[in-house]
mmCIF file with all atom_site columns, C-alpha atoms in Angstrom:
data_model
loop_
_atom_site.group_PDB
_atom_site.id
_atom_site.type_symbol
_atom_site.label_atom_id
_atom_site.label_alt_id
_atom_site.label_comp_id
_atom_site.label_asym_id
_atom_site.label_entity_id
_atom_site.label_seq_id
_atom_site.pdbx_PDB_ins_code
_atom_site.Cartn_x
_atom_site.Cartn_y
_atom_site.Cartn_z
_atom_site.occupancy
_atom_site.B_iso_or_equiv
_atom_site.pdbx_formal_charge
_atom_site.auth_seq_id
_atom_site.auth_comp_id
_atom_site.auth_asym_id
_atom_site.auth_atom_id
_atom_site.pdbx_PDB_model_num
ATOM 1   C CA . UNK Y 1 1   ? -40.152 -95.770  -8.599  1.00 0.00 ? 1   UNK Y CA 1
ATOM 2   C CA . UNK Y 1 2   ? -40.321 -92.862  -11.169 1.00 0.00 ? 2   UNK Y CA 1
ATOM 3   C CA . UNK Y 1 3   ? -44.187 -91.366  -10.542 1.00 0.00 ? 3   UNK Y CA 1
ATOM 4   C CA . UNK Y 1 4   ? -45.885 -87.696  -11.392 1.00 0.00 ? 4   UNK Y CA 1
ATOM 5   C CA . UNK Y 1 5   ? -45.065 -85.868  -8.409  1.00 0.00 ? 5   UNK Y CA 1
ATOM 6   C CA . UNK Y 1 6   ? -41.291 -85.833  -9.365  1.00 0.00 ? 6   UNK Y CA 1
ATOM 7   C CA . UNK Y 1 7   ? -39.365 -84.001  -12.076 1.00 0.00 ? 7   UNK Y CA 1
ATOM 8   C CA . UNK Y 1 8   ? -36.022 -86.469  -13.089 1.00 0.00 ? 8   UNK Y CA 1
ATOM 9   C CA . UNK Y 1 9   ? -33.083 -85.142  -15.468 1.00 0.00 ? 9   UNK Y CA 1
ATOM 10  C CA . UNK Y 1 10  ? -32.313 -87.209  -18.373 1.00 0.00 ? 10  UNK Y CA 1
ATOM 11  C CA . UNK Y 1 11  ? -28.764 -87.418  -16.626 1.00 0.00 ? 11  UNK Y CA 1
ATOM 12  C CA . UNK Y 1 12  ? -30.309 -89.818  -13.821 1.00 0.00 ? 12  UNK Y CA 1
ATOM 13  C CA . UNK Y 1 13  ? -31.577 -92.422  -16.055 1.00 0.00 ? 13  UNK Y CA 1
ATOM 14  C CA . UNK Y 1 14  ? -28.338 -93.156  -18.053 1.00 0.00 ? 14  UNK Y CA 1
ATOM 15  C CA . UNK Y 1 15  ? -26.623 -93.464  -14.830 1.00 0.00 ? 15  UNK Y CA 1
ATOM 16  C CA . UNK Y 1 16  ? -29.455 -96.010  -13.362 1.00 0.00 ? 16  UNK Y CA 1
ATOM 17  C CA . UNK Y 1 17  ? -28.748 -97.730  -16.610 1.00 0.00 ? 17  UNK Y CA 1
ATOM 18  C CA . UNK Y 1 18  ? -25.662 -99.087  -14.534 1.00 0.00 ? 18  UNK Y CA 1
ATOM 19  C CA . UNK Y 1 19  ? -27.122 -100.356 -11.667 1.00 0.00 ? 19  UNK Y CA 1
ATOM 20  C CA . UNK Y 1 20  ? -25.594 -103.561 -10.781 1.00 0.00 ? 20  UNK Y CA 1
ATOM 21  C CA . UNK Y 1 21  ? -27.891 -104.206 -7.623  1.00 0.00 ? 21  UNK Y CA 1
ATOM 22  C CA . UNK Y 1 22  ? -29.250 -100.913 -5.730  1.00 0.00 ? 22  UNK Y CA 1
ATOM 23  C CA . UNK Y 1 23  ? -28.204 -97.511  -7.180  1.00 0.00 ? 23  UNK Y CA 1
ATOM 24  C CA . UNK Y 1 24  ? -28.766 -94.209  -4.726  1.00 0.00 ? 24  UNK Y CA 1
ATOM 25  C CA . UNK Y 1 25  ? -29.005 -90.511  -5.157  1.00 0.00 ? 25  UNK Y CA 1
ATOM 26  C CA . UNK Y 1 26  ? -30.595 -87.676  -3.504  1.00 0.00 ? 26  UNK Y CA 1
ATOM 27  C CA . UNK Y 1 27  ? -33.758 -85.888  -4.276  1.00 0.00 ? 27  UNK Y CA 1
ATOM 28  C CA . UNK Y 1 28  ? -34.500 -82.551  -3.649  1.00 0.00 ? 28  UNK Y CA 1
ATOM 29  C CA . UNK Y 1 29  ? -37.844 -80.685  -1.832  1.00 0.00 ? 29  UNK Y CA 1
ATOM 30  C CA . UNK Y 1 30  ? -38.160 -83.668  0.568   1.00 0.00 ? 30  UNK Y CA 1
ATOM 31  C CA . UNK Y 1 31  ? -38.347 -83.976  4.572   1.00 0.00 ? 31  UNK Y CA 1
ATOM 32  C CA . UNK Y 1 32  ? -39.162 -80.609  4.548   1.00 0.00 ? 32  UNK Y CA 1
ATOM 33  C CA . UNK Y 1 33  ? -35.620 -79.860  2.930   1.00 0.00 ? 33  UNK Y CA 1
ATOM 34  C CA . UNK Y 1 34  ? -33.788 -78.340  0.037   1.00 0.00 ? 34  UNK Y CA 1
ATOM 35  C CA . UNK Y 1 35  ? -32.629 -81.878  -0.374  1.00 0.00 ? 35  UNK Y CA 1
ATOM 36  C CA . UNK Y 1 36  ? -32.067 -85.637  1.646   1.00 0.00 ? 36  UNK Y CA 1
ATOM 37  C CA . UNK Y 1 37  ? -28.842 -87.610  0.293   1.00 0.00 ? 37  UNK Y CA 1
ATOM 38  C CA . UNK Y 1 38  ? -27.150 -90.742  1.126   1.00 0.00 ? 38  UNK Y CA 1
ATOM 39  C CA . UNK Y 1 39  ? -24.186 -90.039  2.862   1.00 0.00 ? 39  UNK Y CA 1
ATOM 40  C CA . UNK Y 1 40  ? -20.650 -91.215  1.063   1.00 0.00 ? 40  UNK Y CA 1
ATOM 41  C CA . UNK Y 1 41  ? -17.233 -91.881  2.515   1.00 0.00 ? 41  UNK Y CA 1
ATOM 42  C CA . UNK Y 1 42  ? -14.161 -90.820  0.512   1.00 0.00 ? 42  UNK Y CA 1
ATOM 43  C CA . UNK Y 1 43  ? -14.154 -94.568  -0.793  1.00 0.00 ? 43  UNK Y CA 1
ATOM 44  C CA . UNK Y 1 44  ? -17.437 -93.941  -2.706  1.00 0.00 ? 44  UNK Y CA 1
ATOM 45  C CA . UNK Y 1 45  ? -19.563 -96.443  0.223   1.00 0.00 ? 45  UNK Y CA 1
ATOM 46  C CA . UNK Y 1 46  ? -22.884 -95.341  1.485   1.00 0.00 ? 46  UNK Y CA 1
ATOM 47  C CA . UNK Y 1 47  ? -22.505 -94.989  5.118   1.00 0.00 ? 47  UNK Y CA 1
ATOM 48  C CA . UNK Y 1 48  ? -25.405 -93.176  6.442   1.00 0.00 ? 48  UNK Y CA 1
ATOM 49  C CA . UNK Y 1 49  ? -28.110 -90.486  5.343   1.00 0.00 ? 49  UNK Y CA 1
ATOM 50  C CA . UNK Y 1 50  ? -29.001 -86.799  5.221   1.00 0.00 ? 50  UNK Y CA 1
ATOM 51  C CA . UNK Y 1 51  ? -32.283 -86.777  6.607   1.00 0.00 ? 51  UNK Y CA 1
ATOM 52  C CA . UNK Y 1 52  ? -33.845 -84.718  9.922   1.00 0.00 ? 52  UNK Y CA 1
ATOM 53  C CA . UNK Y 1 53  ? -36.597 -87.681  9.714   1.00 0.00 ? 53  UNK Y CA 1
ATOM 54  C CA . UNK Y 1 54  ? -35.267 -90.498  11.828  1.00 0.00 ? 54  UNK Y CA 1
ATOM 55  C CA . UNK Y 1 55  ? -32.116 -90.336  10.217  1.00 0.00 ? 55  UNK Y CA 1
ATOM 56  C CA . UNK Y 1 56  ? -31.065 -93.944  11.768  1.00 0.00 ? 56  UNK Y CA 1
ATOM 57  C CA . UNK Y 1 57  ? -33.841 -95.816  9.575   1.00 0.00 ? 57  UNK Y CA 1
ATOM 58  C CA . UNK Y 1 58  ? -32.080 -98.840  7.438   1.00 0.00 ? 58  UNK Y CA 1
ATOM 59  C CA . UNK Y 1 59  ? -32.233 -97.223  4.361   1.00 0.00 ? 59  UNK Y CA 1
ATOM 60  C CA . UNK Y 1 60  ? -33.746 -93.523  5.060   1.00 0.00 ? 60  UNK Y CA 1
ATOM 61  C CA . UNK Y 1 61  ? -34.332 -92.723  1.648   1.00 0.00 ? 61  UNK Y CA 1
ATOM 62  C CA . UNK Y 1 62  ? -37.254 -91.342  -0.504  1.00 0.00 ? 62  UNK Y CA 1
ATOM 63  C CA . UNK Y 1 63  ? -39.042 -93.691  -3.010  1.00 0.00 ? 63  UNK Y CA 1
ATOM 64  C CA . UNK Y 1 64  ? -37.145 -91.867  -5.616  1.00 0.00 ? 64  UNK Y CA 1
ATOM 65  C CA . UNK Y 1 65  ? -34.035 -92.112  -4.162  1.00 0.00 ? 65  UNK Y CA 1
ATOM 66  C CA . UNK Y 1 66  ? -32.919 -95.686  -6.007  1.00 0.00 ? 66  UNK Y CA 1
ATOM 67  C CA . UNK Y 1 67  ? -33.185 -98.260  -8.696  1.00 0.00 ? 67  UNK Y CA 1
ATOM 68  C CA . UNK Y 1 68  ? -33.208 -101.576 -8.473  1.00 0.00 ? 68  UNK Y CA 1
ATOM 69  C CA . UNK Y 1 69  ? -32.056 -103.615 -10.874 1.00 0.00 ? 69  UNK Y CA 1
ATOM 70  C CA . UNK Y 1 70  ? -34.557 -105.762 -12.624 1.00 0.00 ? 70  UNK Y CA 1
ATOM 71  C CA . UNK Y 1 71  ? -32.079 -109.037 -12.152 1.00 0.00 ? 71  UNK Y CA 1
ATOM 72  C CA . UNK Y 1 72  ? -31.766 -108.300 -8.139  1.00 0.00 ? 72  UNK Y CA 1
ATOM 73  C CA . UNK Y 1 73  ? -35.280 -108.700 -8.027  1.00 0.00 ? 73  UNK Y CA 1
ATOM 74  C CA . UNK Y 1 74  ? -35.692 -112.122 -10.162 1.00 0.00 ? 74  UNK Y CA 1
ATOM 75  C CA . UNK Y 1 75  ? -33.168 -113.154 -7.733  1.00 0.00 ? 75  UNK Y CA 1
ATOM 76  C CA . UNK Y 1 76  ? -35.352 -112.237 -4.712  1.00 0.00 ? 76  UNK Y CA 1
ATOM 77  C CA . UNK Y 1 77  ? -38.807 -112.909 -4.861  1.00 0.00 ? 77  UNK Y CA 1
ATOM 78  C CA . UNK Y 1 78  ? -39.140 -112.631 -1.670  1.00 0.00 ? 78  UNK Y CA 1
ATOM 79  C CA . UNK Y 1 79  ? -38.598 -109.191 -1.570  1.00 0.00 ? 79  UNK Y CA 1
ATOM 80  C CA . UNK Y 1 80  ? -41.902 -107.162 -1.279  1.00 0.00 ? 80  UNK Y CA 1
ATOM 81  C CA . UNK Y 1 81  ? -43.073 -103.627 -0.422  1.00 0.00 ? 81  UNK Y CA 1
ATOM 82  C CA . UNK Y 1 82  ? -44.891 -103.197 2.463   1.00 0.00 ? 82  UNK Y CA 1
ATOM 83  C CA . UNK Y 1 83  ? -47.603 -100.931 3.153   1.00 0.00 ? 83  UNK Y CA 1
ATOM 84  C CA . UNK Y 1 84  ? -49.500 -102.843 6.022   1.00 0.00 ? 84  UNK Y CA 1
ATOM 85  C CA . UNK Y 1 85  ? -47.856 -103.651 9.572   1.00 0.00 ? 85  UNK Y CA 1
ATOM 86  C CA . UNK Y 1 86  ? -45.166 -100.573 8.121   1.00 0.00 ? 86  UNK Y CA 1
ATOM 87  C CA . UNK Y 1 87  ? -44.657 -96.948  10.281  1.00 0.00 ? 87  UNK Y CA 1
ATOM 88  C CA . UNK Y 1 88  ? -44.539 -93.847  8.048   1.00 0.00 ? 88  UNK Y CA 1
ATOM 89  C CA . UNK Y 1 89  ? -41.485 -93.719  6.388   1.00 0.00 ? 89  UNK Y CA 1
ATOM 90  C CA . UNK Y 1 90  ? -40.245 -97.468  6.558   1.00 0.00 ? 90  UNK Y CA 1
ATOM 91  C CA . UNK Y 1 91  ? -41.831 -98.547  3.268   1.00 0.00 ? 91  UNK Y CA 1
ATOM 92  C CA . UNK Y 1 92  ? -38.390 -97.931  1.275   1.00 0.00 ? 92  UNK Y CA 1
ATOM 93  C CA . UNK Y 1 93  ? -37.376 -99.535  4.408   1.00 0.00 ? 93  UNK Y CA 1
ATOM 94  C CA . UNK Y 1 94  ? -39.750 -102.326 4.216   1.00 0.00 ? 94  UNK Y CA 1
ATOM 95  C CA . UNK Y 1 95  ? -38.619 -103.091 0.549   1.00 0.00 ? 95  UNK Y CA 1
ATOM 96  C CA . UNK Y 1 96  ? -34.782 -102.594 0.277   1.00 0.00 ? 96  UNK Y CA 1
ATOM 97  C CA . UNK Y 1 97  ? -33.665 -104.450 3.841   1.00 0.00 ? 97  UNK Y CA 1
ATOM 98  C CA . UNK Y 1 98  ? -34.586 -108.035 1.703   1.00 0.00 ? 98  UNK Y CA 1
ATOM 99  C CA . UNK Y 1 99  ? -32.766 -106.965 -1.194  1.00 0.00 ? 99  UNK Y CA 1
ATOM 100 C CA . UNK Y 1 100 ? -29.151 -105.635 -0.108  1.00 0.00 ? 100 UNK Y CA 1
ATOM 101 C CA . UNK Y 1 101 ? -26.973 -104.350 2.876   1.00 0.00 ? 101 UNK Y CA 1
ATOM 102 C CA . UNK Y 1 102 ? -25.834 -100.854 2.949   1.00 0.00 ? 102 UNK Y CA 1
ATOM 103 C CA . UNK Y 1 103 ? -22.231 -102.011 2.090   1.00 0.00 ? 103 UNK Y CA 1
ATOM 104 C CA . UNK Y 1 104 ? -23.970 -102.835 -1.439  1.00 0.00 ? 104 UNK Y CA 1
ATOM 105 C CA . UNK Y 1 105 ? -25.757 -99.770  -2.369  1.00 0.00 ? 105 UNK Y CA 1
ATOM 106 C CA . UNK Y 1 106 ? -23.547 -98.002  -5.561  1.00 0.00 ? 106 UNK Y CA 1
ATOM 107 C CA . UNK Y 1 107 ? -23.871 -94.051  -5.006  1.00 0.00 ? 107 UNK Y CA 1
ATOM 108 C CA . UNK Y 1 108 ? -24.898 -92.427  -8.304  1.00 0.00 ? 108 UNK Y CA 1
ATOM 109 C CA . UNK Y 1 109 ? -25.042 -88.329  -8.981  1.00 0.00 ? 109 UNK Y CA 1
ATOM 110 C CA . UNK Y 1 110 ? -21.197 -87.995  -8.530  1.00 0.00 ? 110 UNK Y CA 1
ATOM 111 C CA . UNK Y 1 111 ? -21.302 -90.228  -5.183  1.00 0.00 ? 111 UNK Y CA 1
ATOM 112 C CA . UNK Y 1 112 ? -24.526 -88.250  -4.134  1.00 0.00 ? 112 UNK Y CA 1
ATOM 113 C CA . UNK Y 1 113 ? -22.949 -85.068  -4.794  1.00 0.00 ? 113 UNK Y CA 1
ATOM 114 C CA . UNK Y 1 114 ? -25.571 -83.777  -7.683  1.00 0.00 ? 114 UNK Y CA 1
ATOM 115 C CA . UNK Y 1 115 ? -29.554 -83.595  -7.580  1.00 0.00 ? 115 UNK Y CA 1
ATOM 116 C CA . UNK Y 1 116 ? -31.083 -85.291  -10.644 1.00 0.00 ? 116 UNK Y CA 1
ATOM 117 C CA . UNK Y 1 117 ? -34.154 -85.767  -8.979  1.00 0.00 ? 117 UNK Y CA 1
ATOM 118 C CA . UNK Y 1 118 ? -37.050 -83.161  -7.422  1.00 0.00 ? 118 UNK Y CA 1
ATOM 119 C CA . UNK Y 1 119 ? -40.076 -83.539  -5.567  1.00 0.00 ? 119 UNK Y CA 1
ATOM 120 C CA . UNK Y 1 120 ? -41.876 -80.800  -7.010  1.00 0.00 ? 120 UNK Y CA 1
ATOM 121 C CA . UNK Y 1 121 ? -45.747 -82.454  -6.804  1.00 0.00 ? 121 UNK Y CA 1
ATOM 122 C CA . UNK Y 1 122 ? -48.359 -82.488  -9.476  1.00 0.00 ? 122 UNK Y CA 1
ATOM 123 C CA . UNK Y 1 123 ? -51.214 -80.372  -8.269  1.00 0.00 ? 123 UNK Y CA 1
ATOM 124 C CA . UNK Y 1 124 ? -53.890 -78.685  -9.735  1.00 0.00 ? 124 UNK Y CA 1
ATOM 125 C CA . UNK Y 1 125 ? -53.503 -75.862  -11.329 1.00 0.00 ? 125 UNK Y CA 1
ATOM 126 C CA . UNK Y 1 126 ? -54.792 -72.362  -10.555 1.00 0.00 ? 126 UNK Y CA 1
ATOM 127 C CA . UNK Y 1 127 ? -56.120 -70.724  -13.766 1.00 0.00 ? 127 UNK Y CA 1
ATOM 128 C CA . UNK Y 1 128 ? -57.231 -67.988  -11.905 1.00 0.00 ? 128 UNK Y CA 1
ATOM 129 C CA . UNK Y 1 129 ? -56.650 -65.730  -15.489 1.00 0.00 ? 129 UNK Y CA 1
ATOM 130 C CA . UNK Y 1 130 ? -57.515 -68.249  -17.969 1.00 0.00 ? 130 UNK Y CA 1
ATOM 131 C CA . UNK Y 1 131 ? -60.572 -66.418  -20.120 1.00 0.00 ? 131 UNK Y CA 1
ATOM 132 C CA . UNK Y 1 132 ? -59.394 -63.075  -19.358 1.00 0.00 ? 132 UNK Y CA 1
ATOM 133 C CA . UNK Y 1 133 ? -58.981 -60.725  -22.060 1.00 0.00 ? 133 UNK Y CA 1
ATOM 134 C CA . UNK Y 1 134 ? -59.892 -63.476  -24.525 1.00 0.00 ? 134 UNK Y CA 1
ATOM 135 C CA . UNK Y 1 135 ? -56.364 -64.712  -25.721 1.00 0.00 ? 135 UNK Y CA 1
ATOM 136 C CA . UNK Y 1 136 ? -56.685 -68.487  -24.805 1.00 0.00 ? 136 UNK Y CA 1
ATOM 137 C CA . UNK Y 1 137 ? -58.237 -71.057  -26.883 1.00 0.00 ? 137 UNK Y CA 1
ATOM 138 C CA . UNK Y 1 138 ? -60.649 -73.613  -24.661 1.00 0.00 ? 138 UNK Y CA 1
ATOM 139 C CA . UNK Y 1 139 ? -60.417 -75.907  -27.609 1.00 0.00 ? 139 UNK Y CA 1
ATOM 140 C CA . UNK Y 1 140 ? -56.392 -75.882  -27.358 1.00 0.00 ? 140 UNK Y CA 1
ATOM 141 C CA . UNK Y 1 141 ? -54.957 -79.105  -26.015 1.00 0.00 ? 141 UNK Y CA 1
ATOM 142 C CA . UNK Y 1 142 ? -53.030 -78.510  -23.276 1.00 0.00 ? 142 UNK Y CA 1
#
């Protein structure tokens, strides 16, 4: 659920690459934090989540938290993402609970231990110098 208000390191997507059924990772500049993460037992097994948000949620992860892989999905039409009848915060939630059970989630990002991914938010930007002193070129494509 790659979209423009995250920045992704090349790293991330040849890891995803390998996703057998649900791959995880954490993502940075989220909940109001430097960064939410699955949490990982010493046997490399999601068991829980770094999150101040209702940390007890299913799967308390951000949309750009995991990967699905394409063939889980032709397996389970079923599965949907829900936006109506949802709380705030379920919609990963909403989606992943009809596709797989925490004990099938494969940690990616050395078992959650690197940030490939960051929130950092596409807004507009503030050209509060642009046409001063007369070195920028309106007809540049930018």
């Amino acid at each position: 659920f790659a979209d423009d208000d995250n920045t992704y390191s090349l790293e991330l997507f040849e890891e995803m690459r390998y996703t057998r059924r649900v791959s995880v990772w954490p993502v940075a500049f989220v909940g109001g934090l430097r960064y939410e993460s699955p949490k990982v037992s010493p046997a490399g097994k999601v068991v829980g989540w770094k999150t101040v948000f209702d940390p007890n949620r299913p799967f308390a992860i951000d949309m750009a938290g995991f990967a699905i892989s394409i063939k889980l999905i032709l397996e389970k039409p079923q599965a949907s993402f829900k936006l109506e009848g949802v709380k705030g915060g379920y919609q990963e939630t909403s989606l992943l609970k009809d596709l797989v059970t925490m004990d099938g989630l494969e940690p990616k990002a050395a078992n959650c231990t690197k940030v490939l991914v960051w929130h950092t938010r596409t807004e507009r930007p503030a050209l509060v110098n642009e046409g001063k002193r007369g070195f920028t070129d309106p007809r540049a494509e930018v």
